[in-house]
Short mmCIF file of C-alpha atoms in Angstrom, two decimals:
data_model
loop_
_atom_site.label_atom_id
_atom_site.label_comp_id
_atom_site.label_asym_id
_atom_site.label_seq_id
_atom_site.Cartn_x
_atom_site.Cartn_y
_atom_site.Cartn_z
CA UNK B 17 4.54 -9.80 0.55
CA UNK B 18 2.45 -8.25 -2.19
CA UNK B 19 1.90 -4.68 -1.02
CA UNK B 20 5.29 -4.05 0.56
CA UNK B 21 7.72 -6.79 -0.41
CA UNK B 22 6.46 -6.74 -3.98
CA UNK B 23 6.46 -2.92 -4.14
CA UNK B 24 2.75 -2.94 -4.92
CA UNK B 25 2.40 0.30 -2.94
CA UNK B 26 4.36 2.12 -5.64
CA UNK B 27 1.27 2.15 -7.86
CA UNK B 28 -0.31 4.70 -5.52
CA UNK B 29 2.79 6.25 -4.01
CA UNK B 30 3.86 7.45 -7.45
CA UNK B 31 1.30 10.23 -6.94
CA UNK B 32 2.86 11.30 -3.63
CA UNK B 33 4.14 14.86 -3.44
CA UNK B 34 7.04 14.03 -1.13
CA UNK B 35 9.18 10.94 -0.57
CA UNK B 36 8.31 10.91 3.15
CA UNK B 37 4.83 9.68 2.23
CA UNK B 38 6.48 6.29 1.75
CA UNK B 39 6.46 5.86 5.52
CA UNK B 40 2.69 5.40 5.28
CA UNK B 41 3.40 1.88 4.05
CA UNK B 42 5.01 1.07 7.40
CA UNK B 43 1.93 2.39 9.22
CA UNK B 44 -0.31 0.29 7.02
CA UNK B 45 1.84 -2.79 7.58
CA UNK B 46 2.33 -2.76 11.33
CA UNK B 47 -0.97 -1.14 12.36
CA UNK B 48 -3.33 -1.91 9.53
CA UNK B 49 -2.10 -5.47 8.99
CA UNK B 50 -0.61 -6.90 12.18
CA UNK B 51 -2.96 -5.23 14.66
CA UNK B 52 -6.01 -5.72 12.46
CA UNK B 53 -5.29 -9.43 11.96
CA UNK B 54 -4.71 -9.98 15.68
CA UNK B 55 -8.04 -8.30 16.47
CA UNK B 56 -9.77 -10.25 13.70
CA UNK B 57 -8.38 -13.49 15.13
CA UNK B 58 -9.75 -12.67 18.57
CA UNK B 59 -13.15 -11.76 17.10
CA UNK B 60 -13.19 -14.91 15.01
CA UNK B 61 -12.40 -17.12 17.99
CA UNK B 62 -15.18 -15.47 20.00
CA UNK B 63 -17.70 -15.82 17.19
CA UNK B 64 -16.77 -19.48 16.69
CA UNK B 65 -17.35 -20.20 20.39
CA UNK B 66 -20.72 -18.43 20.38
CA UNK B 67 -21.90 -20.22 17.23
CA UNK B 68 -20.42 -23.55 18.30
CA UNK B 69 -18.45 -24.10 15.09
CA UNK B 70 -14.87 -24.04 13.84
CA UNK B 71 -13.38 -20.66 12.99
CA UNK B 72 -12.43 -21.95 9.52
CA UNK B 73 -16.14 -22.34 8.73
CA UNK B 74 -16.83 -18.62 9.21
CA UNK B 75 -16.44 -15.86 6.66
CA UNK B 76 -15.46 -12.29 7.66
CA UNK B 77 -19.04 -11.05 7.45
CA UNK B 78 -20.33 -13.70 9.86
CA UNK B 79 -17.52 -13.02 12.32
CA UNK B 80 -18.00 -9.25 12.27
CA UNK B 81 -21.79 -9.44 12.55
CA UNK B 82 -21.67 -11.88 15.44
CA UNK B 83 -19.16 -9.75 17.32
CA UNK B 84 -20.30 -6.21 16.46
CA UNK B 85 -23.69 -6.47 14.80
CA UNK B 86 -24.53 -3.99 12.05
CA UNK B 87 -21.44 -1.97 12.97
CA UNK B 88 -19.32 -5.02 12.11
CA UNK B 89 -20.91 -5.31 8.66
CA UNK B 90 -20.12 -1.64 7.97
CA UNK B 91 -16.56 -2.17 9.13
CA UNK B 92 -16.11 -5.17 6.82
CA UNK B 93 -17.48 -3.24 3.84
CA UNK B 94 -15.19 -0.26 4.46
CA UNK B 95 -12.22 -2.57 5.08
CA UNK B 96 -12.99 -4.30 1.80
CA UNK B 97 -13.01 -0.99 -0.05
CA UNK B 98 -9.77 0.25 1.42
CA UNK B 99 -8.02 -3.05 0.71
CA UNK B 100 -9.43 -3.66 -2.76
CA UNK B 101 -9.27 -0.17 -4.28
CA UNK B 102 -5.46 -0.06 -4.76
CA UNK B 103 -5.44 -3.62 -6.12
CA UNK B 104 -8.31 -2.94 -8.53
CA UNK B 105 -6.54 0.24 -9.64
CA UNK B 106 -3.34 -1.71 -10.37
CA UNK B 107 -5.33 -4.31 -12.29
CA UNK B 108 -7.02 -1.51 -14.23
CA UNK B 109 -3.63 -0.11 -15.22
CA UNK B 110 -2.51 -3.54 -16.40
CA UNK B 111 -5.63 -4.08 -18.51
CA UNK B 112 -5.48 -0.55 -19.95
CA UNK B 113 -1.93 -1.25 -21.12
CA UNK B 114 -3.22 -4.33 -22.95
CA UNK B 115 -6.02 -2.29 -24.53
CA UNK B 116 -4.79 1.31 -24.92
CA UNK B 117 -8.10 2.39 -26.47
CA UNK B 118 -9.75 2.07 -23.07
CA UNK B 119 -9.28 4.89 -20.58
CA UNK B 120 -7.86 4.14 -17.14
CA UNK B 121 -11.25 4.89 -15.58
CA UNK B 122 -13.11 2.51 -17.90
CA UNK B 123 -10.57 -0.28 -17.37
CA UNK B 124 -10.72 0.15 -13.59
CA UNK B 125 -14.54 0.07 -13.57
CA UNK B 126 -14.69 -3.08 -15.70
CA UNK B 127 -12.05 -4.86 -13.61
CA UNK B 128 -13.76 -3.75 -10.40
CA UNK B 129 -17.17 -5.07 -11.46
CA UNK B 130 -15.78 -8.41 -12.65
CA UNK B 131 -13.63 -9.01 -9.57
CA UNK B 132 -16.46 -7.98 -7.23
CA UNK B 133 -18.74 -10.58 -8.78
CA UNK B 134 -16.01 -13.24 -8.58
CA UNK B 135 -15.29 -12.35 -4.93
CA UNK B 136 -18.90 -13.18 -3.97
CA UNK B 137 -18.35 -16.90 -4.53
CA UNK B 138 -17.32 -18.95 -1.46
CA UNK B 139 -14.52 -20.80 -3.27
CA UNK B 140 -12.77 -17.43 -3.62
CA UNK B 141 -13.10 -15.77 -0.21
CA UNK B 142 -12.68 -19.05 1.65
CA UNK B 143 -9.28 -19.51 -0.02
CA UNK B 144 -8.28 -15.85 0.19
CA UNK B 145 -5.11 -16.34 2.25
CA UNK B 146 -3.76 -18.87 -0.21
CA UNK B 147 -4.49 -16.61 -3.18
CA UNK B 148 -2.92 -13.60 -1.51
CA UNK B 149 0.13 -15.63 -0.50
CA UNK B 150 0.72 -16.84 -4.06
CA UNK B 151 0.19 -13.32 -5.43
CA UNK B 152 2.68 -11.92 -2.95
CA UNK B 153 5.21 -14.58 -3.78
CA UNK B 154 4.93 -13.82 -7.50
CA UNK B 155 5.45 -10.10 -6.86
CA UNK B 156 8.29 -10.41 -4.31
CA UNK B 157 11.06 -10.94 -6.91
CA UNK B 158 9.80 -7.89 -8.81
CA UNK B 159 10.05 -5.82 -5.63
CA UNK B 160 13.61 -7.00 -5.09
CA UNK B 161 14.53 -6.08 -8.67
CA UNK B 162 13.07 -2.59 -8.25
CA UNK B 163 14.99 -1.96 -5.02
CA UNK B 164 18.22 -3.32 -6.49
CA UNK B 165 17.91 -1.20 -9.63
CA UNK B 166 16.99 1.99 -7.84
CA UNK B 167 19.00 1.84 -4.60
CA UNK B 168 21.81 -0.69 -4.95
CA UNK B 169 23.08 -0.01 -8.45
CA UNK B 170 24.34 3.56 -7.79
CA UNK B 171 26.11 2.32 -4.65
CA UNK B 172 27.95 -0.55 -6.34
CA UNK B 173 28.94 1.32 -9.49
CA UNK B 174 26.25 0.02 -11.85
CA UNK B 175 24.10 2.05 -14.22
CA UNK B 176 20.45 2.36 -13.36
CA UNK B 177 18.02 1.49 -16.16
CA UNK B 178 20.92 0.08 -18.19
CA UNK B 179 18.63 -2.17 -20.22
CA UNK B 180 16.67 0.85 -21.44
CA UNK B 181 19.84 2.72 -22.42
CA UNK B 182 21.03 -0.32 -24.38
CA UNK B 183 17.83 -0.15 -26.42
CA UNK B 184 16.45 -3.49 -25.20
CA UNK B 185 12.74 -4.11 -25.47
CA UNK B 186 12.94 -6.72 -22.71
CA UNK B 187 15.07 -6.77 -19.58
CA UNK B 188 16.16 -10.41 -19.74
CA UNK B 189 18.06 -10.16 -16.47
CA UNK B 190 14.78 -9.30 -14.75
CA UNK B 191 12.83 -12.02 -16.60
CA UNK B 192 15.36 -14.73 -15.74
CA UNK B 193 15.55 -13.60 -12.12
CA UNK B 194 11.78 -13.65 -11.77
CA UNK B 195 11.30 -17.10 -13.35
CA UNK B 196 14.12 -18.75 -11.40
CA UNK B 197 12.87 -17.17 -8.17
CA UNK B 198 9.40 -18.62 -8.79
CA UNK B 199 10.93 -22.03 -9.46
CA UNK B 200 12.97 -21.84 -6.25
CA UNK B 201 9.86 -20.80 -4.32
CA UNK B 202 7.96 -23.80 -5.66
CA UNK B 203 10.74 -26.21 -4.70
CA UNK B 204 11.12 -24.79 -1.18
CA UNK B 205 7.38 -24.81 -0.54
CA UNK B 206 6.61 -28.22 -2.04
CA UNK B 207 9.54 -29.89 -0.30
CA UNK B 208 8.38 -28.58 3.05
CA UNK B 209 11.58 -26.64 3.73
CA UNK B 210 9.65 -23.38 4.22
CA UNK B 211 5.99 -22.48 4.48
CA UNK B 212 4.51 -20.22 1.81
CA UNK B 213 4.28 -17.27 4.21
CA UNK B 214 7.97 -17.43 5.14
CA UNK B 215 9.45 -17.43 1.64
CA UNK B 216 9.62 -13.67 1.20
CA UNK B 217 13.01 -12.99 2.80
CA UNK B 218 15.03 -15.81 1.16
CA UNK B 219 13.41 -15.16 -2.24
CA UNK B 220 14.06 -11.43 -1.90
CA UNK B 221 17.74 -12.03 -1.11
CA UNK B 222 18.08 -14.56 -3.94
CA UNK B 223 16.42 -12.22 -6.46
CA UNK B 224 18.62 -9.28 -5.45
CA UNK B 225 21.86 -11.22 -5.83
CA UNK B 226 20.91 -12.95 -9.08
CA UNK B 227 19.63 -9.77 -10.69
CA UNK B 228 22.82 -7.86 -9.82
CA UNK B 229 25.03 -10.63 -11.21
CA UNK B 230 22.99 -11.02 -14.40
CA UNK B 231 22.90 -7.25 -14.93
CA UNK B 232 26.68 -7.04 -14.59
CA UNK B 233 27.11 -9.80 -17.16
CA UNK B 234 24.68 -8.13 -19.57
CA UNK B 235 26.13 -4.62 -19.53
CA UNK B 236 25.07 -2.77 -16.39
CA UNK B 237 28.68 -1.66 -15.81
CA UNK B 238 28.68 0.33 -19.03
CA UNK B 239 28.44 4.12 -18.77
CA UNK B 240 25.93 5.80 -21.09
CA UNK B 241 25.79 9.47 -21.95
CA UNK B 242 22.02 9.45 -21.45
CA UNK B 243 22.38 8.01 -17.96
CA UNK B 244 24.85 10.69 -16.91
CA UNK B 245 22.42 13.40 -18.00
CA UNK B 246 19.50 11.68 -16.28
CA UNK B 247 21.40 11.21 -13.01
CA UNK B 248 22.46 14.87 -12.99
CA UNK B 249 18.87 15.95 -13.55
CA UNK B 250 17.70 13.65 -10.74
CA UNK B 251 20.27 15.05 -8.32
CA UNK B 252 19.18 18.59 -9.19
CA UNK B 253 15.53 17.69 -8.68
CA UNK B 254 16.22 16.19 -5.27
CA UNK B 255 18.10 19.28 -4.18
CA UNK B 256 15.24 21.52 -5.31
CA UNK B 257 12.75 19.29 -3.47
CA UNK B 258 14.84 19.45 -0.28
CA UNK B 259 15.05 23.25 -0.48
CA UNK B 260 11.32 23.48 -1.10
CA UNK B 261 10.48 21.16 1.83
CA UNK B 262 12.73 23.10 4.20
CA UNK B 263 10.92 26.32 3.33
CA UNK B 264 7.52 24.63 3.45
CA UNK B 265 8.07 23.14 6.90
CA UNK B 266 8.89 26.57 8.32
CA UNK B 267 5.95 28.34 6.73
CA UNK B 268 3.41 25.58 7.36
CA UNK B 269 4.18 25.60 11.08
CA UNK B 270 3.22 29.28 11.27
CA UNK B 271 0.21 29.01 8.97
CA UNK B 272 -1.20 25.87 10.63
CA UNK B 273 -1.71 27.76 13.89
CA UNK B 274 -3.77 30.38 12.09
CA UNK B 275 -5.77 27.80 10.12
CA UNK B 276 -7.04 25.98 13.21
CA UNK B 277 -10.78 26.72 13.20
CA UNK B 278 -13.34 26.03 15.89
CA UNK B 279 -15.27 23.59 13.69
CA UNK B 280 -12.20 21.47 12.94
CA UNK B 281 -11.23 21.48 16.62
CA UNK B 282 -14.73 20.37 17.68
CA UNK B 283 -14.76 17.64 15.03
CA UNK B 284 -11.32 16.44 16.14
CA UNK B 285 -12.35 16.13 19.80
CA UNK B 286 -15.62 14.49 18.78
CA UNK B 287 -13.77 11.88 16.72
CA UNK B 288 -11.44 11.14 19.63
CA UNK B 289 -14.38 10.92 22.04
CA UNK B 290 -16.22 8.50 19.74
CA UNK B 291 -13.15 6.25 19.62
CA UNK B 292 -12.96 6.30 23.41
CA UNK B 293 -16.68 5.48 23.51
CA UNK B 294 -16.08 2.47 21.25
CA UNK B 295 -13.39 1.25 23.63
CA UNK B 296 -15.63 1.73 26.66
CA UNK B 297 -18.53 -0.07 24.96
CA UNK B 298 -16.20 -2.95 24.11
CA UNK B 299 -15.11 -3.26 27.75
CA UNK B 300 -18.75 -3.14 28.86
CA UNK B 301 -19.64 -5.88 26.39
CA UNK B 302 -16.83 -8.02 27.80
CA UNK B 303 -17.99 -7.45 31.37
CA UNK B 304 -21.64 -8.16 30.48
CA UNK B 305 -20.81 -11.32 28.52
CA UNK B 306 -21.52 -9.83 25.10
CA UNK B 307 -24.74 -7.90 25.77
CA UNK B 308 -26.41 -7.46 22.37
CA UNK B 309 -28.01 -4.23 23.58
CA UNK B 310 -24.65 -2.54 23.20
CA UNK B 311 -24.61 -3.05 19.42
CA UNK B 312 -26.69 0.07 18.72
CA UNK B 313 -24.56 2.47 20.82
CA UNK B 314 -21.46 1.02 19.18
CA UNK B 315 -22.96 1.59 15.73
CA UNK B 316 -23.80 5.21 16.57
CA UNK B 317 -20.32 5.89 17.96
CA UNK B 318 -18.72 4.33 14.88
CA UNK B 319 -20.80 6.41 12.44
CA UNK B 320 -19.98 9.59 14.36
CA UNK B 321 -16.28 8.72 14.19
CA UNK B 322 -16.33 8.09 10.44
CA UNK B 323 -18.14 11.40 9.75
CA UNK B 324 -16.05 13.60 12.04
CA UNK B 325 -12.70 11.97 11.24
CA UNK B 326 -13.38 12.25 7.50
CA UNK B 327 -14.27 15.92 7.88
CA UNK B 328 -11.09 16.64 9.86
CA UNK B 329 -8.97 14.81 7.29
CA UNK B 330 -10.49 16.68 4.35
CA UNK B 331 -10.18 20.03 6.13
CA UNK B 332 -6.53 19.43 6.99
CA UNK B 333 -5.79 18.23 3.47
CA UNK B 334 -7.36 21.38 2.03
CA UNK B 335 -5.36 23.60 4.40
CA UNK B 336 -2.16 21.73 3.61
CA UNK B 337 -2.75 22.07 -0.13
CA UNK B 338 -3.41 25.81 0.14
CA UNK B 339 -0.29 26.22 2.28
CA UNK B 340 1.76 24.35 -0.29
CA UNK B 341 0.41 26.44 -3.16
CA UNK B 342 1.01 29.72 -1.34
CA UNK B 343 4.55 28.63 -0.46
CA UNK B 344 5.21 27.69 -4.08
CA UNK B 345 3.99 31.08 -5.27
CA UNK B 346 6.13 32.82 -2.66
CA UNK B 347 9.24 30.88 -3.70
CA UNK B 348 8.58 31.57 -7.37
CA UNK B 349 8.19 35.27 -6.62
CA UNK B 350 11.45 35.37 -4.70
CA UNK B 351 13.26 33.53 -7.48
#
C-alpha cells in the first residue's frame, strides 16, 4: 500500500534514467514482498514449534537466528537496510523541506539515527504491521491522485498540473480528496466492513473519482498557455528518449559481448553455485531434522553469494554506464 499503491517508490525512481526501470517495483512487490513473507511465515512457524511458543511472541531476529543461525542475523540486518533506506531517505527529504538550511544528507542522517533508536523498542517492532498498514492507507489516496493527474487527465481532456497554472499555493481538490478518503477508511475499518489490509483498492478508486470531479469543478478543464508549452516539450523529450533508447539497445547488444570478462563470468557462476548450495543445505537440514551443524556451511555460502553477486552487479553497472556515455557521445557527434 505504501511503496506501490501510495507511489512511495517515486522518491527513488525519480533518479531512474529510463521509464522501464519502473518495472523494478513489480519485481520488488511480487518477489521481494510476497515470496519473502511466505518464506518468513514458514520460518516463523518452524521457530515457534522448536521454541515451544506462539509465533506472535517472536521477533524477526529470533526467528531468523533459530532457523538459520548467524546467517539469519546477517539476512535480517541486510533486509532491514534495504527496506529502511528508501523510507529514511523520503523522511529526510520531508524534514529538509521543513528546515531548508539543513542539507539532504544531514537531514537523512539525523532521521536515520532517531528512527533506528526508536525501532529498537519492542512496542515499535512488535506492532510493525499495524504501523505499516496505517502508513500505507494514509499514502494510498496520494498515489491515486498522482496517477489520476499524470495518466488520466490527458486522456479525459483535463489539464495536468492545473492548480499550479492557476497560481494556487494549495491544491484543495487534493486536500479534500485525501481527508475524505481517510475518513472513509476509518469508517470502513471501524465498522468491520473491510479489514485494514483490504482497503487499498476501494480507497484508490474513491480517491481517483473524487479528485477528478473536484478538479473539474475547480478549473481543470481550462486550457493554459503554459500547459500547452509544457506538454509540447514533454512530447519532444519522450520522442528523443525513445530514439536514444532504440540506438542504445542496438549498440549495447554488440558492446556487451565484448565487455564480458573472465572475472565477471567466474563471479557470476560462483554466485549461482552459492545459491544452489544454499538450496541444497536447506534440503539437507530438512532431511536431518534441522541439523545445527549446517549453519556454518550456510553462512559461508551466503557470504560468498553476497560478495560475488555484488561484484557482478557493480561490474555490469559500470559497463552499462560506459556504454551509455559512449552512445551519447556518438549520437551527439552524428547530430
